[in-house]
GROMACS .gro file of C-alpha atoms in nm:
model
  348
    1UNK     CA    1  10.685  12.928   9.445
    2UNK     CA    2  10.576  12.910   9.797
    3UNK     CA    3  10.675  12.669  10.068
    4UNK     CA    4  10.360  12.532  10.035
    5UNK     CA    5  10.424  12.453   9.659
    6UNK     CA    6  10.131  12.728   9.560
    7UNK     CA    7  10.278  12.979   9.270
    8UNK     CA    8  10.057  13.228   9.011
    9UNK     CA    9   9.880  13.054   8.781
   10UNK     CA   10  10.075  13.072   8.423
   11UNK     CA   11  10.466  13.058   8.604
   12UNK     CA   12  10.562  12.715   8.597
   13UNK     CA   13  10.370  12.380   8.453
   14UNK     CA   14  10.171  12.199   8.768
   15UNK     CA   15  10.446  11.962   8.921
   16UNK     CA   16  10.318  11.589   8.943
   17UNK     CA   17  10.405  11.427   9.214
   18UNK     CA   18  10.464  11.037   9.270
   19UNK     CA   19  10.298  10.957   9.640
   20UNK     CA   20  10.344  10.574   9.858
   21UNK     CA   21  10.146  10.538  10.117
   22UNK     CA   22  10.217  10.224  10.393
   23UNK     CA   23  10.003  10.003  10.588
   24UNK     CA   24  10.015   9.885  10.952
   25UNK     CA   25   9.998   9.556  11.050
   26UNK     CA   26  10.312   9.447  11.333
   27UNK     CA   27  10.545   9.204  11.177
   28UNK     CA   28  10.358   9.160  10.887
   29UNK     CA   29  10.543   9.464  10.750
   30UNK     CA   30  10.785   9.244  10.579
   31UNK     CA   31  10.470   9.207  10.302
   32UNK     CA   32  10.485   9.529  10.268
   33UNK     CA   33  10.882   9.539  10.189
   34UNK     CA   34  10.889   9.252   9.970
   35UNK     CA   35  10.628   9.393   9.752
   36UNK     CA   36  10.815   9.759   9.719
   37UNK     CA   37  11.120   9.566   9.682
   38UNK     CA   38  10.968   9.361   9.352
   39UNK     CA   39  10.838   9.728   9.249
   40UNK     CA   40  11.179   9.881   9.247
   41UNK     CA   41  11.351   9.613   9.075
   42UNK     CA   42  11.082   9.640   8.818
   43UNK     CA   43  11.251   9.984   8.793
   44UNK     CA   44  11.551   9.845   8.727
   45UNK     CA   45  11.674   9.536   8.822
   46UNK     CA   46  12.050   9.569   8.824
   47UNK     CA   47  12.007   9.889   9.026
   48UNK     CA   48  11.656   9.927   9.207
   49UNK     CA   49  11.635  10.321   9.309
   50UNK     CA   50  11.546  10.375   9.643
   51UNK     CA   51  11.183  10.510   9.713
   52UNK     CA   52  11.285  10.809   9.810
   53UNK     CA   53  11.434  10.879   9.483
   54UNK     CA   54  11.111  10.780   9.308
   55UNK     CA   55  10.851  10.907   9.529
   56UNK     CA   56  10.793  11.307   9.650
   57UNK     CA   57  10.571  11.182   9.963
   58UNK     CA   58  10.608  10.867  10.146
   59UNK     CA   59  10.371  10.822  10.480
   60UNK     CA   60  10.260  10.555  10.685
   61UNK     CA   61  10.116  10.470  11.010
   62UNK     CA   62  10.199  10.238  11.288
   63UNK     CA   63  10.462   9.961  11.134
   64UNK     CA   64  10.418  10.126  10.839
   65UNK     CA   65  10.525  10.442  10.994
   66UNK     CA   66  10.812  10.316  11.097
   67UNK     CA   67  10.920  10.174  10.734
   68UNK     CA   68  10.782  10.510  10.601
   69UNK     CA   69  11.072  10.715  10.829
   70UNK     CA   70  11.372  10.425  10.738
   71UNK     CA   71  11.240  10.500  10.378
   72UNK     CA   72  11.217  10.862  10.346
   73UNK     CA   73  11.347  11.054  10.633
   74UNK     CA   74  11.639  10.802  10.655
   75UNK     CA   75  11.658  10.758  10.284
   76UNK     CA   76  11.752  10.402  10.354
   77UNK     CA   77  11.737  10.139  10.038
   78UNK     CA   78  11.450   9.886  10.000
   79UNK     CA   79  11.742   9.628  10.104
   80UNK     CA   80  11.857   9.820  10.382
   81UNK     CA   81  11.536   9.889  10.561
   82UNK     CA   82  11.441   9.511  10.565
   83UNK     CA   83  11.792   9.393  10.684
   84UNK     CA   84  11.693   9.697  10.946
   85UNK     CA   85  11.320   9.579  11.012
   86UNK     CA   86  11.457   9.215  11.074
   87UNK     CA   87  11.680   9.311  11.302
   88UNK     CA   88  11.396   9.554  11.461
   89UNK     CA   89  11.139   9.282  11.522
   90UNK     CA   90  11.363   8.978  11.593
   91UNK     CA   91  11.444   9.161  11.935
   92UNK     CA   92  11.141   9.376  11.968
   93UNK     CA   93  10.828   9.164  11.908
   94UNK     CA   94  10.992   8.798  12.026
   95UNK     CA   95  10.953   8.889  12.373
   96UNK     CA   96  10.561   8.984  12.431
   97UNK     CA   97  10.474   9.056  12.805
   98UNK     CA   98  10.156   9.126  12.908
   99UNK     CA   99   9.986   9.497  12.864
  100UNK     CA  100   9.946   9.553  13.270
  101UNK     CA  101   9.872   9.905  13.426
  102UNK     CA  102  10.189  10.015  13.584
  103UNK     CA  103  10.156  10.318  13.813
  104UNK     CA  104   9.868  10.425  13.633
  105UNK     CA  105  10.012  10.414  13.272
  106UNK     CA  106   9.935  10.165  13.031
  107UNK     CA  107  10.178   9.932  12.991
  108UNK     CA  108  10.250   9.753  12.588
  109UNK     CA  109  10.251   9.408  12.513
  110UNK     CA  110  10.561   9.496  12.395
  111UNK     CA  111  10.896   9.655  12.511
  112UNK     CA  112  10.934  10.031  12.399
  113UNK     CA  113  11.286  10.066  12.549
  114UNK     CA  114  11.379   9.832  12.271
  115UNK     CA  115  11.188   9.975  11.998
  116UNK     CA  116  11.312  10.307  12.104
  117UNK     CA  117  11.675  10.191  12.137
  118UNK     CA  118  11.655  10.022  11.766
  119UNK     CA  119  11.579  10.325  11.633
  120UNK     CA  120  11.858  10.528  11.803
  121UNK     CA  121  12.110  10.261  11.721
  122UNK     CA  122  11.992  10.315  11.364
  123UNK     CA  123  12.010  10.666  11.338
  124UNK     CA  124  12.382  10.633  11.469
  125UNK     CA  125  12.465  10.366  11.219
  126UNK     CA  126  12.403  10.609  10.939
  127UNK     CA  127  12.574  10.902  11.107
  128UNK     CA  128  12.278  11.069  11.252
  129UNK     CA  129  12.270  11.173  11.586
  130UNK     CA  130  12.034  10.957  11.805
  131UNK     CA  131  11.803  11.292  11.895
  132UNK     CA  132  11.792  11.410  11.515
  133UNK     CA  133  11.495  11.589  11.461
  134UNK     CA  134  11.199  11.463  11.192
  135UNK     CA  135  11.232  11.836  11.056
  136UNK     CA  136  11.375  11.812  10.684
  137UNK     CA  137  11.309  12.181  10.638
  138UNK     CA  138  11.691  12.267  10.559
  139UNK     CA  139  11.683  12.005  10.264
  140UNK     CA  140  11.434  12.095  10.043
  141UNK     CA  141  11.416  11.867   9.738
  142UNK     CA  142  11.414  11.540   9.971
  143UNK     CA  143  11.142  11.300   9.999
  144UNK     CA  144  10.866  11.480  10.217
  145UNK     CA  145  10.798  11.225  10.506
  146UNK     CA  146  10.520  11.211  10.758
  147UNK     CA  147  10.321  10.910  10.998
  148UNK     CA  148   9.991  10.920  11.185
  149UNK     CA  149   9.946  10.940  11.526
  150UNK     CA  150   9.664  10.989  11.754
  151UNK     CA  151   9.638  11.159  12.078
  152UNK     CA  152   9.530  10.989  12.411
  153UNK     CA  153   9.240  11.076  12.536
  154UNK     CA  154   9.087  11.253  12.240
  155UNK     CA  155   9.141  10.999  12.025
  156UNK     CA  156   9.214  11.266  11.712
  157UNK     CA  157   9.481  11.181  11.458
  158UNK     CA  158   9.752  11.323  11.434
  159UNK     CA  159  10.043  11.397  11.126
  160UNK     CA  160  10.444  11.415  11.261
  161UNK     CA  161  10.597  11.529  10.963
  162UNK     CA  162  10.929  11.639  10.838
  163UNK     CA  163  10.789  11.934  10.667
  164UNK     CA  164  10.589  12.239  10.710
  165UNK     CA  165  10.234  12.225  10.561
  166UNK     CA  166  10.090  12.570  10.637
  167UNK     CA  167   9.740  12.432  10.574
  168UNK     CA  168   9.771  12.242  10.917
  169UNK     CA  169   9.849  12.592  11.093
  170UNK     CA  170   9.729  12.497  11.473
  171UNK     CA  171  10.001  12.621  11.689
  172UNK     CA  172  10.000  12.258  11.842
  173UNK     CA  173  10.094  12.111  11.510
  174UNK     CA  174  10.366  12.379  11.486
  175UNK     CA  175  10.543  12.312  11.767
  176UNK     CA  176  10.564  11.943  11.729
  177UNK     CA  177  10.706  12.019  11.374
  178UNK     CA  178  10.987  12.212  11.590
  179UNK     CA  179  11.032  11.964  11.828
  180UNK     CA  180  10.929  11.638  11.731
  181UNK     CA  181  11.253  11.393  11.723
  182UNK     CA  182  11.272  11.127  11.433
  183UNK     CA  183  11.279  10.818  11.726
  184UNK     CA  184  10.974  10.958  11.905
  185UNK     CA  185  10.813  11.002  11.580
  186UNK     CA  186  10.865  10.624  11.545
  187UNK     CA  187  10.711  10.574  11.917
  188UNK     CA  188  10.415  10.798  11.826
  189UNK     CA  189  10.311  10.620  11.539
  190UNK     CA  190  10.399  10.301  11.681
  191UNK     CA  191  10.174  10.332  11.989
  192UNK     CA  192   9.915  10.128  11.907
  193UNK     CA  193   9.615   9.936  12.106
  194UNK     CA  194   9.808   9.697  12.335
  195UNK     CA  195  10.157   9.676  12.154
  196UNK     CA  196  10.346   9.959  12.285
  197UNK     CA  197  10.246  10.185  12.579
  198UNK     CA  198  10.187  10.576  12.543
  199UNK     CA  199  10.449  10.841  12.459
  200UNK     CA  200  10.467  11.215  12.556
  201UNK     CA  201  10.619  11.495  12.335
  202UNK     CA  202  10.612  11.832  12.464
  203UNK     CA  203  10.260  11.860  12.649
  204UNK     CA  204  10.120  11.619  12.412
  205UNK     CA  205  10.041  11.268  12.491
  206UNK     CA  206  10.004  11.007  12.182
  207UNK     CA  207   9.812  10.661  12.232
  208UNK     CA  208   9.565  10.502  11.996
  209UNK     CA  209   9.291  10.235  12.115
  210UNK     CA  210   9.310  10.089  11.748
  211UNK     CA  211   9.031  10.348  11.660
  212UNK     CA  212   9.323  10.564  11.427
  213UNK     CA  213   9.419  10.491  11.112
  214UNK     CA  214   9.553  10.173  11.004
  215UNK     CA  215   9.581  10.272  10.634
  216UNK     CA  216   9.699  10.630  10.574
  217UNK     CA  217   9.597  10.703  10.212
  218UNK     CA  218   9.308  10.977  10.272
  219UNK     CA  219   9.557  11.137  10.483
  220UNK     CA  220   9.829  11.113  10.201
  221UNK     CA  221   9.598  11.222   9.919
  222UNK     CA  222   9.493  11.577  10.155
  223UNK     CA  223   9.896  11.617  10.215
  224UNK     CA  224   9.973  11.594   9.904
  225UNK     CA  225   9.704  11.852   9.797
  226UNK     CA  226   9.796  12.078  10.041
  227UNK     CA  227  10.136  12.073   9.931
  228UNK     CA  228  10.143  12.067   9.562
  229UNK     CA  229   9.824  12.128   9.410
  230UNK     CA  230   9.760  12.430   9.257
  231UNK     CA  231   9.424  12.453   9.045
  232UNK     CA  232   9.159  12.382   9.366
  233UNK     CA  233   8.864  12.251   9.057
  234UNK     CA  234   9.119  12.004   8.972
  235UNK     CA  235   9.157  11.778   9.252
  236UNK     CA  236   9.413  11.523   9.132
  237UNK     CA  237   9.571  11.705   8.856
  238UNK     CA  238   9.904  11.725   9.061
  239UNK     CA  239   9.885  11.327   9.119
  240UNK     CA  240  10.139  11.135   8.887
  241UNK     CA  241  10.121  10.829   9.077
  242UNK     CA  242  10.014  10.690   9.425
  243UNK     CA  243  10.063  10.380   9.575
  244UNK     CA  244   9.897  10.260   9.870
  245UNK     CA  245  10.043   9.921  10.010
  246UNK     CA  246   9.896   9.691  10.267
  247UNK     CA  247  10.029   9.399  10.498
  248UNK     CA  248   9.785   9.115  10.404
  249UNK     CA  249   9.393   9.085  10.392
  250UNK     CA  250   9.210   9.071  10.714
  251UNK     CA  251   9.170   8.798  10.941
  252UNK     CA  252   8.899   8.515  10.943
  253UNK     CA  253   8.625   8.554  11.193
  254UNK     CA  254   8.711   8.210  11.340
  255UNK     CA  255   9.076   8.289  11.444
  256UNK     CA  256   8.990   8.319  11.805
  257UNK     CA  257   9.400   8.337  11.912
  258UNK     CA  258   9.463   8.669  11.693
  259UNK     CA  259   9.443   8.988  11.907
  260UNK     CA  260   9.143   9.174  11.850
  261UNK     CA  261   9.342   9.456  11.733
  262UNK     CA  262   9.503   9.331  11.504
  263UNK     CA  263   9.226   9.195  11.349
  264UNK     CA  264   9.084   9.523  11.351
  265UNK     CA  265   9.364   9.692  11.208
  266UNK     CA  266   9.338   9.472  10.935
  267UNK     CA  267   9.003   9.529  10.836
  268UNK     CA  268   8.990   9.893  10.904
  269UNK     CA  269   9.302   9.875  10.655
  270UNK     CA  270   9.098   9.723  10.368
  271UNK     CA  271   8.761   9.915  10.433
  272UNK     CA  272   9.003  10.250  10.381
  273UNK     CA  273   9.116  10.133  10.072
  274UNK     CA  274   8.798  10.002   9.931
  275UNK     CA  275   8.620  10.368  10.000
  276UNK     CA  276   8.917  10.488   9.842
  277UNK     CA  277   8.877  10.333   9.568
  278UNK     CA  278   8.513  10.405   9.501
  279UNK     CA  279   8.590  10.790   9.597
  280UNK     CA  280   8.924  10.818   9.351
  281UNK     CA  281   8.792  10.618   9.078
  282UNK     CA  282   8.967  10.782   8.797
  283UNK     CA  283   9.307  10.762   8.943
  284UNK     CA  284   9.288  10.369   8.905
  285UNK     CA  285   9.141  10.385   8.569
  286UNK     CA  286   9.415  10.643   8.441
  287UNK     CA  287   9.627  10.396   8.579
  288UNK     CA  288   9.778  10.667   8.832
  289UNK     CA  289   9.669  10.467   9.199
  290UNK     CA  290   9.802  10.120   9.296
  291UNK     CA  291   9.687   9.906   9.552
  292UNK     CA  292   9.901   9.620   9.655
  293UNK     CA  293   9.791   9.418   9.953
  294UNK     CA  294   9.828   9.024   9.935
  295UNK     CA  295   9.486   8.823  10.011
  296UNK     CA  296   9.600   8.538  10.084
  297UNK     CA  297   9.823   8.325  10.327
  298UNK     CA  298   9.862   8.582  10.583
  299UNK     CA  299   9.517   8.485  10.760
  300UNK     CA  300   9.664   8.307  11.025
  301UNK     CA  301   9.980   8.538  11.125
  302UNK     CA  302   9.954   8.745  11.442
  303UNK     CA  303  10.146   9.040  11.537
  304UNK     CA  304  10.455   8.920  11.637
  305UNK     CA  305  10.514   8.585  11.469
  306UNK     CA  306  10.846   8.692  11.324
  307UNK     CA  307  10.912   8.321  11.281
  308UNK     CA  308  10.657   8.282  11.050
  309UNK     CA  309  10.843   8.552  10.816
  310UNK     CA  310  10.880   8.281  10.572
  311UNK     CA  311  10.560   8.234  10.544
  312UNK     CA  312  10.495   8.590  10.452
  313UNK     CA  313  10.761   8.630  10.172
  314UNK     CA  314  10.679   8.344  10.005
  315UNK     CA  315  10.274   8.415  10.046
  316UNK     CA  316  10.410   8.782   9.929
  317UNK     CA  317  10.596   8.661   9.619
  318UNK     CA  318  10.351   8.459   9.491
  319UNK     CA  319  10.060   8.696   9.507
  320UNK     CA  320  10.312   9.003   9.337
  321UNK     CA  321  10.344   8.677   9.043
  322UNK     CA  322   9.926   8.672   8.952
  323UNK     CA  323   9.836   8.794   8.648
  324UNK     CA  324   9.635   9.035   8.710
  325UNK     CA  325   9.872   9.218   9.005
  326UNK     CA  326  10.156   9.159   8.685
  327UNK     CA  327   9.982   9.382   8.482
  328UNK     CA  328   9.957   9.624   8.765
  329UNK     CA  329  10.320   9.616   8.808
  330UNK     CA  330  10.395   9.687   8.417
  331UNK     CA  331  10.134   9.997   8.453
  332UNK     CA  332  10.395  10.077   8.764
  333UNK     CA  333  10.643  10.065   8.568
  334UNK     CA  334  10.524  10.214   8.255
  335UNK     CA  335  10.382  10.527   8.459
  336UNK     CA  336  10.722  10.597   8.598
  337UNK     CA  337  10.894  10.555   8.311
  338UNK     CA  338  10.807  10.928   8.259
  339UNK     CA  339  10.889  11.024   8.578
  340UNK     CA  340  11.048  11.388   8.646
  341UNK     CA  341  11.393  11.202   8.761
  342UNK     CA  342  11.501  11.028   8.489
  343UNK     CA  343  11.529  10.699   8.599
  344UNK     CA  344  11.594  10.410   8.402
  345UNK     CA  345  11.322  10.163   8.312
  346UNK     CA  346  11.368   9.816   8.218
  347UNK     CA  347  11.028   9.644   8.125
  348UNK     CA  348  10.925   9.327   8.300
   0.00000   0.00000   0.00000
């Protein structure tokens, strides 16, 4: 097989692959962690597995890039990453300042120094050095990771990932996969309309406008091909399951004091997965693609309310508790129950 995950036709059965694909949406990223960590205690309850034991791909963009590295690259428990995120946004987003030019750079609402300095401390705290790369090439069987960015300017997206995908052969792309650290990765994806300012890797220069993507699961579904799919007239026979998670409906037209960003964020978010949807319509009704994304009680929660994080887990628990999302939760369950790894599956 080749690193690509291409092999002759006849030598081994096509590997299906289990895919999660993350949201952004600031603080409202604990929705997004409360509703994984329902889905892996559905697993098992006594012992949830950690996503990157279940999934082969996990990618994300923006806040959801940042939960996608803790997640995969990190290979950090469901638990773990929110006692993490908390942490994260208690110091990062509670102290907003306003997005000024400062000698002729943009300069974020919020402070990148601390994001940046979060992530390092992290990295440390699980015996990682603080400049580790996002390359994952020398471990070959771990959870492939990857986040969107865009570049300034051009306003093309980008993928950072932590492995090689020889479809995406620009020499650009090549030498950001040598180069590319795992807490720049985080400041890429994280640089974002007027929350944090622009970051430079290399020659490159990464700022989006909120004109990116703010739901990565096109981008997830083309990786995934590109890595793992071998028969091209069968476009999702490689996909065992993909999950695409969101970080709350959008916002209401009248809620003049959320940032137009945001708001946009939001809705691009929703209008991704709809057209999803409508495009993949046979992975939801084989029961292989899951959308979770809570619709309501989040309408009135800007980017960094992290006081309001009650709010969100309890507006998060009882949407994961409707009948309808139940049932999608059992199908969860049920499809991974004949998952490659044999995990252990305790029906809810």
């Amino acid at each position: 097989m080749s690193a690509t995950g291409a092999s002759e036709p006849g030598t081994q059965p096509q590997k299906e692959v289990c895919l999660l694909s993350l949201d952004g949406g600031g603080v409202r990223g604990i929705s997004t962690l409360m509703i994984l960590k329902i889905l892996m205690e559905s697993i098992d309850p006594k012992n949830p597995p950690k996503p990157c034991d279940c999934f082969d791909m996990i990618g994300g963009t923006s806040t959801g890039g940042l939960i996608a590295l803790m997640l995969g690259r990190l290979r950090m428990s469901v638990n773990e990453c929110i006692d993490a995120y908390e942490k994260m946004a208690h110091d990062v987003f509670t102290k907003p300042r306003n997005p000024v030019i400062s000698k002729g750079r943009l300069r974020g609402r919020f402070d990148h120094e601390a994001l940046e300095r979060h992530v390092k401390q992290l990295l440390e705290s699980r015996a990682i050095s603080a400049d580790a790369l996002l390359d994952d090439r020398l471990n070959p069987n771990s959870c492939k990771t990857f986040v969107c960015a865009t570049f300034a300017g051009s306003d093309e997206n980008i993928i950072l990932s932590s492995y090689n995908n020889r479809q995406r052969n620009h020499q650009r792309d090549q030498d950001l996969l040598k180069t590319t650290k795992i807490w720049e990765a985080a400041r890429a994806t994280s640089a974002v309309g007027r929350f944090f300012g622009p970051i430079t890797i290399g020659d490159e220069t990464f700022f989006d406008k909120a004109s990116g993507e703010s739901n990565p699961i096109e981008t997830m579904l083309v990786e995934a091909q590109d890595m793992y799919r071998r028969d091209k007239s069968l476009p999702d026979q490689h996909i065992k399951c993909i999950v695409s998670i969101g970080t709350g409906l959008y916002f209401k037209s009248d809620l003049g004091h959320i940032d137009r960003s945001l708001k946009k964020i939001a809705i691009d978010a929703e209008l991704y997965a709809q057209n999803f949807r409508h495009k993949n319509s046979k992975l939801f009704d084989s029961r292989r693609a899951f959308r979770f994304n809570v619709h309501s009680g989040l309408e009135n929660i800007d980017l960094e309310e992290v006081a309001k994080w009650g709010e969100i887990k309890a507006a998060t628990r009882l949407y994961m508790q409707e009948e309808q999302v139940h049932e999608q939760i059992k199908d969860f369950v049920k499809n991974m129950q004949t998952r490659e790894c044999k995990l252990l599956i305790h029906f809810i």
